[in-house]
Coordinates of C-alpha atoms in Angstrom, one line a residue:
M1 CA 90.4 116.1 115.9
S2 CA 88.0 115.3 118.7
A3 CA 87.6 118.0 121.4
H4 CA 87.6 115.3 124.1
F5 CA 90.6 113.2 125.1
E6 CA 91.1 110.7 127.9
V7 CA 94.8 110.2 127.4
F8 CA 97.6 112.6 126.6
I9 CA 100.8 110.9 125.3
C10 CA 103.9 113.1 125.9
H11 CA 106.8 111.9 123.7
R12 CA 109.9 112.9 121.7
G13 CA 108.5 112.6 118.2
T14 CA 111.7 111.9 116.3
E15 CA 112.3 108.8 118.5
T16 CA 109.0 107.2 119.3
K17 CA 106.1 108.6 117.4
R18 CA 106.3 106.2 114.4
N19 CA 106.8 103.1 116.5
L20 CA 105.9 103.0 120.2
V21 CA 103.5 105.9 120.2
S22 CA 101.8 104.8 116.9
V23 CA 101.1 101.4 118.3
L24 CA 100.0 102.6 121.8
N25 CA 97.6 105.1 120.2
G26 CA 96.2 102.4 118.0
M27 CA 95.7 99.9 120.9
L28 CA 94.0 102.5 123.1
G29 CA 91.7 103.3 120.1
L30 CA 90.6 99.7 119.9
K31 CA 89.2 100.1 123.4
G32 CA 87.4 103.3 122.5
I33 CA 89.9 105.3 124.6
T34 CA 90.7 108.6 122.9
S35 CA 94.3 109.8 123.1
F36 CA 96.0 113.0 122.0
V37 CA 99.1 112.7 119.8
D38 CA 100.4 115.9 118.2
Y39 CA 101.0 114.3 114.8
E40 CA 97.3 113.8 114.3
M41 CA 96.5 117.5 114.6
T42 CA 94.8 119.0 111.6
Q43 CA 96.8 121.5 109.5
G44 CA 96.3 125.1 110.6
T45 CA 95.9 124.2 114.3
E46 CA 97.7 126.4 116.8
I47 CA 100.1 123.8 118.2
K48 CA 101.0 125.2 121.6
S49 CA 97.4 126.0 122.7
A50 CA 96.1 122.7 121.3
I51 CA 98.7 120.8 123.4
E52 CA 98.0 122.8 126.5
D53 CA 94.2 122.2 126.1
A54 CA 94.7 118.5 125.6
I55 CA 96.8 118.2 128.7
K56 CA 94.1 120.0 130.7
I57 CA 91.3 117.8 129.3
S58 CA 93.0 114.4 129.7
S59 CA 92.6 112.2 132.7
V60 CA 95.7 110.1 132.0
H61 CA 99.1 111.5 131.1
I62 CA 101.6 109.0 129.6
V63 CA 105.1 110.4 129.5
I64 CA 107.6 108.4 127.3
L65 CA 111.1 109.3 128.5
S66 CA 113.4 108.3 125.6
P67 CA 117.2 109.1 125.2
D68 CA 116.6 112.4 123.4
F69 CA 113.5 113.5 125.4
E70 CA 115.5 115.9 127.6
N71 CA 116.8 117.8 124.6
S72 CA 113.3 119.0 123.7
K73 CA 112.0 122.2 125.2
W74 CA 108.5 121.3 124.1
C75 CA 108.7 117.9 125.9
L76 CA 110.1 119.4 129.1
D77 CA 107.5 122.1 129.2
E78 CA 104.7 119.5 128.8
V79 CA 106.1 117.6 131.8
V80 CA 106.0 120.8 133.8
Q81 CA 102.3 121.4 133.0
I82 CA 101.4 117.8 133.6
M83 CA 103.2 117.7 137.0
T84 CA 101.7 121.1 138.0
M85 CA 98.2 119.7 137.3
Q86 CA 99.1 116.5 139.3
S87 CA 100.3 118.5 142.3
S88 CA 97.0 120.4 142.4
A89 CA 94.9 117.2 142.0
G90 CA 94.0 117.5 145.7
T91 CA 92.1 120.7 145.0
S92 CA 90.3 119.3 142.0
R93 CA 87.3 116.9 141.9
R94 CA 88.7 115.2 138.9
A95 CA 91.0 112.2 139.3
R96 CA 94.1 112.1 137.2
K97 CA 96.9 109.6 136.6
V98 CA 100.5 110.0 135.4
I99 CA 102.3 107.0 133.9
P100 CA 106.1 107.4 133.1
I101 CA 107.6 105.0 130.6
F102 CA 111.4 104.7 130.7
C103 CA 112.2 103.9 127.1
D104 CA 115.8 102.8 126.6
V105 CA 116.8 105.0 129.6
E106 CA 117.3 104.2 133.3
R107 CA 115.1 105.7 135.9
S108 CA 118.1 106.4 138.1
M109 CA 119.9 108.3 135.4
V110 CA 116.9 110.4 134.5
R111 CA 116.4 111.2 138.2
E112 CA 120.1 112.1 138.7
R113 CA 120.1 114.6 135.8
A114 CA 116.8 116.1 137.1
V115 CA 118.3 116.6 140.6
R116 CA 121.3 118.3 139.0
S117 CA 119.1 120.2 136.6
S118 CA 121.5 119.0 133.9
Y119 CA 119.7 120.1 130.8
N120 CA 121.4 121.5 127.7
V121 CA 118.6 122.9 125.6
R122 CA 119.4 125.7 123.2
G123 CA 117.9 129.1 124.3
S124 CA 116.9 127.9 127.7
S125 CA 117.6 129.7 131.0
P126 CA 118.7 128.5 134.5
E127 CA 115.2 129.2 135.8
E128 CA 113.8 126.8 133.2
W129 CA 116.4 124.2 134.1
K130 CA 115.3 124.3 137.7
L131 CA 111.6 124.1 136.7
W132 CA 112.2 121.2 134.4
G133 CA 114.4 119.4 137.0
E134 CA 111.8 119.6 139.7
A135 CA 109.0 118.3 137.4
V136 CA 111.1 115.4 136.0
E137 CA 112.3 114.4 139.5
S138 CA 108.7 114.4 140.7
L139 CA 107.7 112.3 137.6
C140 CA 110.3 109.7 138.5
N141 CA 108.6 109.1 141.8
F142 CA 105.5 107.7 140.0
K143 CA 105.1 104.0 139.3
G144 CA 105.8 103.4 135.7
F145 CA 107.1 100.9 133.1
E146 CA 110.5 100.1 131.7
Y147 CA 110.7 99.4 128.0
H148 CA 113.9 98.3 126.2
S149 CA 113.5 98.3 122.4
K150 CA 116.1 95.5 122.0
T151 CA 114.6 93.1 124.5
S152 CA 111.0 94.0 125.3
L153 CA 108.2 92.6 123.2
Q154 CA 106.3 95.7 122.1
W155 CA 102.8 94.3 122.0
E156 CA 103.0 92.5 125.3
K157 CA 104.5 95.5 127.1
L158 CA 102.0 97.9 125.7
C159 CA 99.2 95.6 126.7
E160 CA 100.3 96.1 130.3
I161 CA 100.2 99.8 129.9
V162 CA 96.8 99.8 128.2
V163 CA 95.4 97.7 131.1
E164 CA 96.8 100.2 133.6
V165 CA 95.1 103.0 131.7
E166 CA 91.8 101.1 131.5
N167 CA 91.8 100.1 135.1
F168 CA 92.1 103.7 136.1
L169 CA 89.4 104.9 133.7
K170 CA 87.1 102.1 135.0
E171 CA 86.8 104.0 138.2
V172 CA 85.2 106.9 136.3
D173 CA 83.5 105.1 133.5
S174 CA 82.4 101.4 133.3
R175 CA 84.3 99.6 130.5
T176 CA 84.3 96.2 128.9
S177 CA 87.7 94.8 128.0
I178 CA 88.3 94.3 124.3
L179 CA 92.0 93.2 124.2
P180 CA 92.2 89.5 125.2
E181 CA 94.7 88.0 127.6
Q182 CA 98.1 87.7 125.9
G183 CA 99.1 84.2 126.6
Q184 CA 101.6 82.5 124.3
Q185 CA 100.0 80.3 121.7
R186 CA 101.0 76.6 122.3
R187 CA 103.2 74.9 119.8
S188 CA 102.4 71.4 118.6
P189 CA 103.9 69.5 115.7
T190 CA 100.4 68.3 114.7
Q191 CA 98.8 71.8 114.9
Y192 CA 97.8 73.7 111.8
Y193 CA 98.4 77.5 111.7
D194 CA 96.9 80.3 109.7
V195 CA 100.1 82.3 109.6
F196 CA 103.8 81.7 109.8
V197 CA 105.9 84.8 110.4
C198 CA 109.6 84.6 109.3
H199 CA 111.8 87.3 110.7
G200 CA 115.2 88.4 111.9
S201 CA 116.4 89.7 115.3
D202 CA 115.8 93.3 114.4
T203 CA 112.1 93.0 113.9
K204 CA 111.3 90.4 116.5
H205 CA 110.5 92.7 119.4
N206 CA 108.7 95.5 117.5
M207 CA 106.9 94.7 114.2
V208 CA 106.6 91.0 114.7
S209 CA 105.4 91.2 118.3
V210 CA 102.7 93.7 117.3
L211 CA 101.6 91.9 114.2
R212 CA 101.1 88.7 116.2
G213 CA 99.1 90.6 118.7
M214 CA 96.9 92.1 116.0
L215 CA 96.4 88.8 114.3
H216 CA 95.5 87.2 117.6
L217 CA 92.8 89.9 118.0
E218 CA 91.3 88.8 114.7
G219 CA 91.2 85.1 115.8
I220 CA 94.1 84.2 113.4
S221 CA 96.5 81.6 114.7
C222 CA 100.1 82.3 114.4
F223 CA 103.1 80.1 115.0
N224 CA 105.3 81.6 117.8
D225 CA 109.0 80.7 118.2
H226 CA 109.8 83.5 120.7
D227 CA 111.1 81.3 123.5
M228 CA 113.0 78.8 121.4
N229 CA 116.7 79.3 122.1
H230 CA 118.3 76.2 120.7
E231 CA 118.5 75.2 117.0
T232 CA 117.9 71.5 117.9
E233 CA 114.6 72.4 119.5
R234 CA 113.6 74.9 116.8
K235 CA 114.3 73.1 113.6
P236 CA 111.8 70.2 113.6
L237 CA 109.0 72.5 114.9
I238 CA 109.7 75.2 112.4
Q239 CA 109.7 72.7 109.5
E240 CA 106.3 71.3 110.6
A241 CA 104.9 74.8 111.1
I242 CA 105.9 75.9 107.7
K243 CA 104.3 72.9 106.1
K244 CA 101.1 73.4 108.0
S245 CA 100.6 77.2 107.6
K246 CA 98.4 78.9 105.0
V247 CA 100.0 82.3 104.8
Y248 CA 103.7 83.3 105.1
V249 CA 104.6 86.8 106.2
I250 CA 108.4 87.3 105.8
F251 CA 110.1 90.4 107.2
L252 CA 113.1 91.1 105.0
S253 CA 115.1 93.4 107.3
P254 CA 118.7 94.6 107.4
E255 CA 119.7 91.8 109.8
F256 CA 117.7 89.1 108.1
A257 CA 120.4 88.0 105.7
T258 CA 123.0 87.6 108.4
C259 CA 120.9 84.8 110.0
K260 CA 121.4 81.3 108.5
L261 CA 118.3 80.0 110.2
C262 CA 116.2 82.8 108.5
L263 CA 117.6 82.0 105.1
E264 CA 116.9 78.3 105.6
D265 CA 113.3 79.2 106.5
V266 CA 112.9 81.2 103.3
Y267 CA 114.3 78.3 101.3
Q268 CA 111.8 75.8 102.9
I269 CA 108.9 78.3 102.4
M270 CA 109.6 78.7 98.7
N271 CA 109.9 74.9 98.3
T272 CA 106.6 74.4 100.2
Q273 CA 104.8 76.5 97.5
N274 CA 105.2 73.7 95.0
S275 CA 105.4 70.7 97.4
P276 CA 102.7 68.0 97.0
D277 CA 103.0 67.3 100.8
T278 CA 101.8 70.7 101.9
S279 CA 98.3 70.8 103.5
N280 CA 97.3 73.9 101.5
T281 CA 98.1 74.2 97.8
A282 CA 96.9 77.8 97.8
C283 CA 99.4 79.2 100.3
S284 CA 100.1 82.9 100.1
L285 CA 103.4 84.8 100.5
I286 CA 103.6 88.3 101.8
P287 CA 107.1 89.8 101.8
I288 CA 107.7 92.9 103.9
F289 CA 110.7 94.9 102.8
Y290 CA 111.7 96.5 106.1
D291 CA 114.2 99.2 105.6
V292 CA 115.5 97.4 102.5
K293 CA 114.7 97.7 98.8
P294 CA 113.3 94.8 96.8
S295 CA 116.2 95.1 94.4
E296 CA 118.7 94.7 97.3
V297 CA 117.0 91.3 98.1
R298 CA 116.7 90.3 94.5
Y299 CA 120.3 90.8 93.5
Q300 CA 121.8 90.2 97.0
T301 CA 123.6 93.6 97.2
K302 CA 124.5 95.8 100.2
R303 CA 123.2 94.0 103.3
Y304 CA 122.1 91.0 101.4
V305 CA 125.5 89.8 100.2
L306 CA 125.3 86.1 101.1
S307 CA 129.1 85.6 101.3
R308 CA 129.0 87.3 104.6
V309 CA 126.9 84.6 106.2
S310 CA 129.2 82.8 108.6
E311 CA 129.8 79.0 108.3
S312 CA 127.8 78.8 105.0
T313 CA 128.7 76.7 101.9
D314 CA 128.5 77.5 98.2
D315 CA 125.5 75.1 97.8
E316 CA 123.7 76.8 100.7
R317 CA 124.3 80.3 99.3
K318 CA 123.2 79.2 95.8
R319 CA 119.8 77.9 97.0
W320 CA 119.3 80.9 99.3
S321 CA 120.0 83.3 96.4
K322 CA 117.4 81.6 94.2
S323 CA 114.8 81.6 97.0
L324 CA 115.4 85.3 97.8
K325 CA 115.2 86.3 94.2
N326 CA 111.9 84.4 93.7
L327 CA 110.5 85.9 96.9
S328 CA 111.5 89.5 95.9
L329 CA 109.4 89.1 92.8
R330 CA 106.2 88.7 94.9
K331 CA 104.0 91.6 95.6
G332 CA 104.5 92.8 99.2
F333 CA 104.9 95.9 101.3
E334 CA 107.8 98.3 101.6
F335 CA 108.2 99.7 105.1
E336 CA 110.5 102.6 106.0
S337 CA 110.8 102.9 109.8
E338 CA 111.9 106.6 109.7
T339 CA 108.9 107.8 107.6
M340 CA 106.0 105.4 108.2
F341 CA 103.8 104.8 111.2
Q342 CA 104.0 101.2 112.4
W343 CA 100.4 100.8 113.4
K344 CA 99.0 102.1 110.2
E345 CA 101.2 99.9 108.0
L346 CA 100.6 96.8 110.2
K347 CA 96.8 97.2 109.7
K348 CA 97.4 97.0 106.0
I349 CA 99.3 93.7 106.5
V350 CA 96.6 92.3 108.7
K351 CA 94.0 93.2 106.1
R352 CA 96.1 91.4 103.4
V353 CA 96.4 88.3 105.6
K354 CA 92.7 88.2 106.1
T355 CA 92.1 88.5 102.4
C356 CA 94.5 85.6 101.7
L357 CA 92.8 83.4 104.3
K358 CA 89.3 84.1 102.9
E359 CA 90.0 83.8 99.2
P360 CA 86.9 82.1 97.7
R361 CA 87.6 78.6 96.4
R362 CA 85.2 79.1 93.5
K363 CA 86.8 82.3 92.1
N364 CA 85.0 82.1 88.7
L365 CA 81.5 81.6 90.2
Y366 CA 79.5 84.8 89.8
A367 CA 82.7 86.6 88.8
K368 CA 81.0 89.1 86.5
Q369 CA 78.3 90.0 89.1
L370 CA 80.9 90.2 91.9
D371 CA 83.0 92.6 89.8
E372 CA 79.9 94.8 89.1
V373 CA 79.1 95.1 92.8
E374 CA 82.7 95.9 93.7
K375 CA 82.7 98.7 91.1
V376 CA 79.6 100.2 92.7
L377 CA 81.2 100.1 96.1
E378 CA 84.3 101.8 94.7
S379 CA 82.3 104.5 93.0
R380 CA 80.4 105.3 96.2
I381 CA 83.3 105.0 98.6
C382 CA 83.1 108.7 99.7
K383 CA 79.4 108.5 100.7
D384 CA 78.5 108.1 104.4
L385 CA 75.7 105.7 103.6
F386 CA 74.5 103.7 100.6
L387 CA 72.4 100.6 100.0
I388 CA 72.7 97.7 97.6
G389 CA 69.8 95.3 97.0
I390 CA 70.4 91.7 95.9
H391 CA 67.6 89.4 94.6
G392 CA 67.0 86.3 92.5
P393 CA 67.8 82.6 92.8
N394 CA 70.9 81.5 94.8
K395 CA 71.1 84.9 96.4
S396 CA 72.4 83.5 99.7
Q397 CA 75.3 81.8 97.9
F398 CA 76.1 84.9 96.0
V399 CA 76.0 87.1 99.1
Q400 CA 78.4 84.7 100.9
L401 CA 80.9 84.9 98.0
L402 CA 80.4 88.7 98.0
V403 CA 81.0 89.0 101.7
E404 CA 84.2 86.9 101.5
R405 CA 85.4 89.1 98.7
I406 CA 84.8 92.5 100.1
C407 CA 84.6 92.1 103.9
N408 CA 88.2 93.0 104.5
E409 CA 87.5 96.5 103.0
F410 CA 85.4 97.1 106.1
D411 CA 86.2 97.6 109.8
G412 CA 82.9 96.0 111.1
L413 CA 80.6 93.3 109.8
S414 CA 77.1 92.3 110.8
M415 CA 74.9 89.6 109.1
R416 CA 71.3 89.3 110.3
H417 CA 68.5 87.1 109.2
N418 CA 64.7 87.6 109.3
V419 CA 65.1 91.3 109.8
I420 CA 61.6 92.5 108.7
E421 CA 60.0 89.8 110.9
K422 CA 61.9 91.0 113.9
I423 CA 61.3 94.7 113.2
R424 CA 57.5 94.2 113.1
E425 CA 57.6 92.9 116.7
E426 CA 57.1 95.3 119.7
N427 CA 60.2 97.4 120.1
G428 CA 61.6 95.4 117.2
L429 CA 63.6 98.3 115.5
S430 CA 65.5 99.1 118.7
R431 CA 66.2 95.4 119.4
V432 CA 67.6 94.9 115.9
M433 CA 69.6 98.1 116.2
G434 CA 71.1 96.7 119.5
E435 CA 72.1 93.4 117.7
L436 CA 73.7 95.3 114.8
F437 CA 75.5 97.6 117.3
S438 CA 76.8 94.7 119.2
D439 CA 78.2 93.0 116.1
L440 CA 80.0 96.1 114.9
I441 CA 81.6 96.8 118.2
R442 CA 82.8 93.4 119.4
I443 CA 86.0 91.9 118.1
S444 CA 86.6 88.4 116.8
D445 CA 84.5 85.8 118.7
E446 CA 83.8 87.7 121.9
E447 CA 80.4 87.3 123.5
P448 CA 77.8 89.8 122.3
L449 CA 77.4 92.9 124.5
K450 CA 74.6 92.9 127.0
N451 CA 71.7 95.2 126.5
H452 CA 72.6 97.5 129.4
E453 CA 76.1 97.9 127.8
L454 CA 74.8 98.8 124.4
I455 CA 72.7 101.8 123.9
Y456 CA 74.1 104.3 123.4
G457 CA 77.2 105.0 125.4
S458 CA 79.7 107.6 124.2
R459 CA 82.4 104.9 124.3
Y460 CA 80.7 102.8 121.7
R461 CA 80.0 105.8 119.5
Q462 CA 83.7 106.7 119.7
I463 CA 84.6 103.2 118.6
L464 CA 82.3 103.4 115.6
R465 CA 83.2 107.0 114.8
T466 CA 85.9 106.2 112.2
K467 CA 84.7 102.7 111.2
K468 CA 83.5 101.7 107.8
C469 CA 80.8 99.0 108.3
L470 CA 79.2 96.4 106.2
L471 CA 75.6 95.3 107.1
V472 CA 74.1 92.2 105.4
L473 CA 70.4 92.0 106.1
F474 CA 68.6 88.9 104.9
D475 CA 64.8 88.4 104.2
V476 CA 63.9 92.1 103.9
E477 CA 61.2 91.4 101.3
N478 CA 60.4 94.7 99.6
E479 CA 60.6 96.9 102.7
I480 CA 63.5 99.1 101.5
H481 CA 62.1 102.1 103.3
Q482 CA 62.3 100.4 106.6
M483 CA 65.8 99.2 105.9
R484 CA 67.0 102.7 105.0
Q485 CA 65.4 104.0 108.2
L486 CA 67.2 101.3 110.3
V487 CA 70.6 101.9 108.7
E488 CA 70.3 105.7 108.9
R489 CA 69.3 105.6 112.5
L490 CA 72.3 103.3 113.3
N491 CA 74.5 105.7 111.3
T492 CA 73.5 108.7 113.4

């Protein structure tokens, strides 16, 4: 792990590390903000000293107070260290910030227990209770955020927290915002969408909220029915959105099969696959089995027994059963909320969506050559840097097909023309490097970074540190040596 951290996230791992913390850590990372989370420590690290050092180094301390937080000696000791540092901030030249997040707990109740030093931690002493109580009471005096897992939209709420962190760090280090404003996408019966997300109430506020945010960052439009409360308003818009979407992501969760509207959506989606009226005959289905097994959906067992659906008819259950069975036979993702990290798995889903949207129309064109290049990429995947040269007639068309096929395997992409001509100009190499750097850092369709923002700030190095990047350089003639020099310089 990096020896430098800007944010320390104090949390009760059993409750929040795989969901809230996983996503918050990922969102901060998108901005090049380094955060310490204990589950990313390398094996063999001395845990206690690593945590203490990270708290000392960090400028921002985020404390996620969840229901079981107060039963952890580790968590309470971390709060004591954080608040001790904060109380001595006046004697230090370094500015620090503490942000409490009250996750499914009330601030008043946390404060009350702190005042009474009401902690029941095994092996702890009255002296520790008093120390913990004073630290937590002091923490409750700081401006923070309230997060309710059943009602708060996770992506939108975490965006508020990330903005708070970034605004504070701007005072120390000039930063350019990467996450866009999170306005709701407008709904229109005539609008076409890239993605339609079908989901139940138990994934609406966490997985679905974050997935929509991640897709929005990629410039992928997604139908949003969040503020629809009445079936009469919802039904016609949903039907049109399903017809006019290219990719369907369906979260098959424990509560999904209890919702008649969700089952009807699946039925319509499966029918749309073969409908001549659909705007896209190559629509893609991505089922997500969220805390359920595919067999449970396929055979309608356990939580997918359709006879439990209230006010349903035999005909409805029959068509739902057929649709669920056909859907369960599609390749998708299995997600277990107790063992998997939300951010990591959602990145895989976003990658799959992008692949579906960019599937080449002429799949058989250059198929053999494309397969050969893909094999070379797979064989050299562990190398830090390697070059592939493409020449011959129609090379531009081939390169376009190749990029469409493999670009989702990479985190950053830059395509530049007339490279050799530009390098031969005065300061050409540095200028081309700046253009490449800008492409690899910016997200979606944001404006290129300005020259004074580019070279070679630690923040941008941090953003690229773990990225796998694809550079496509046109018109390089036979100057392979200069191309290698350019890419190696950018790599270092």
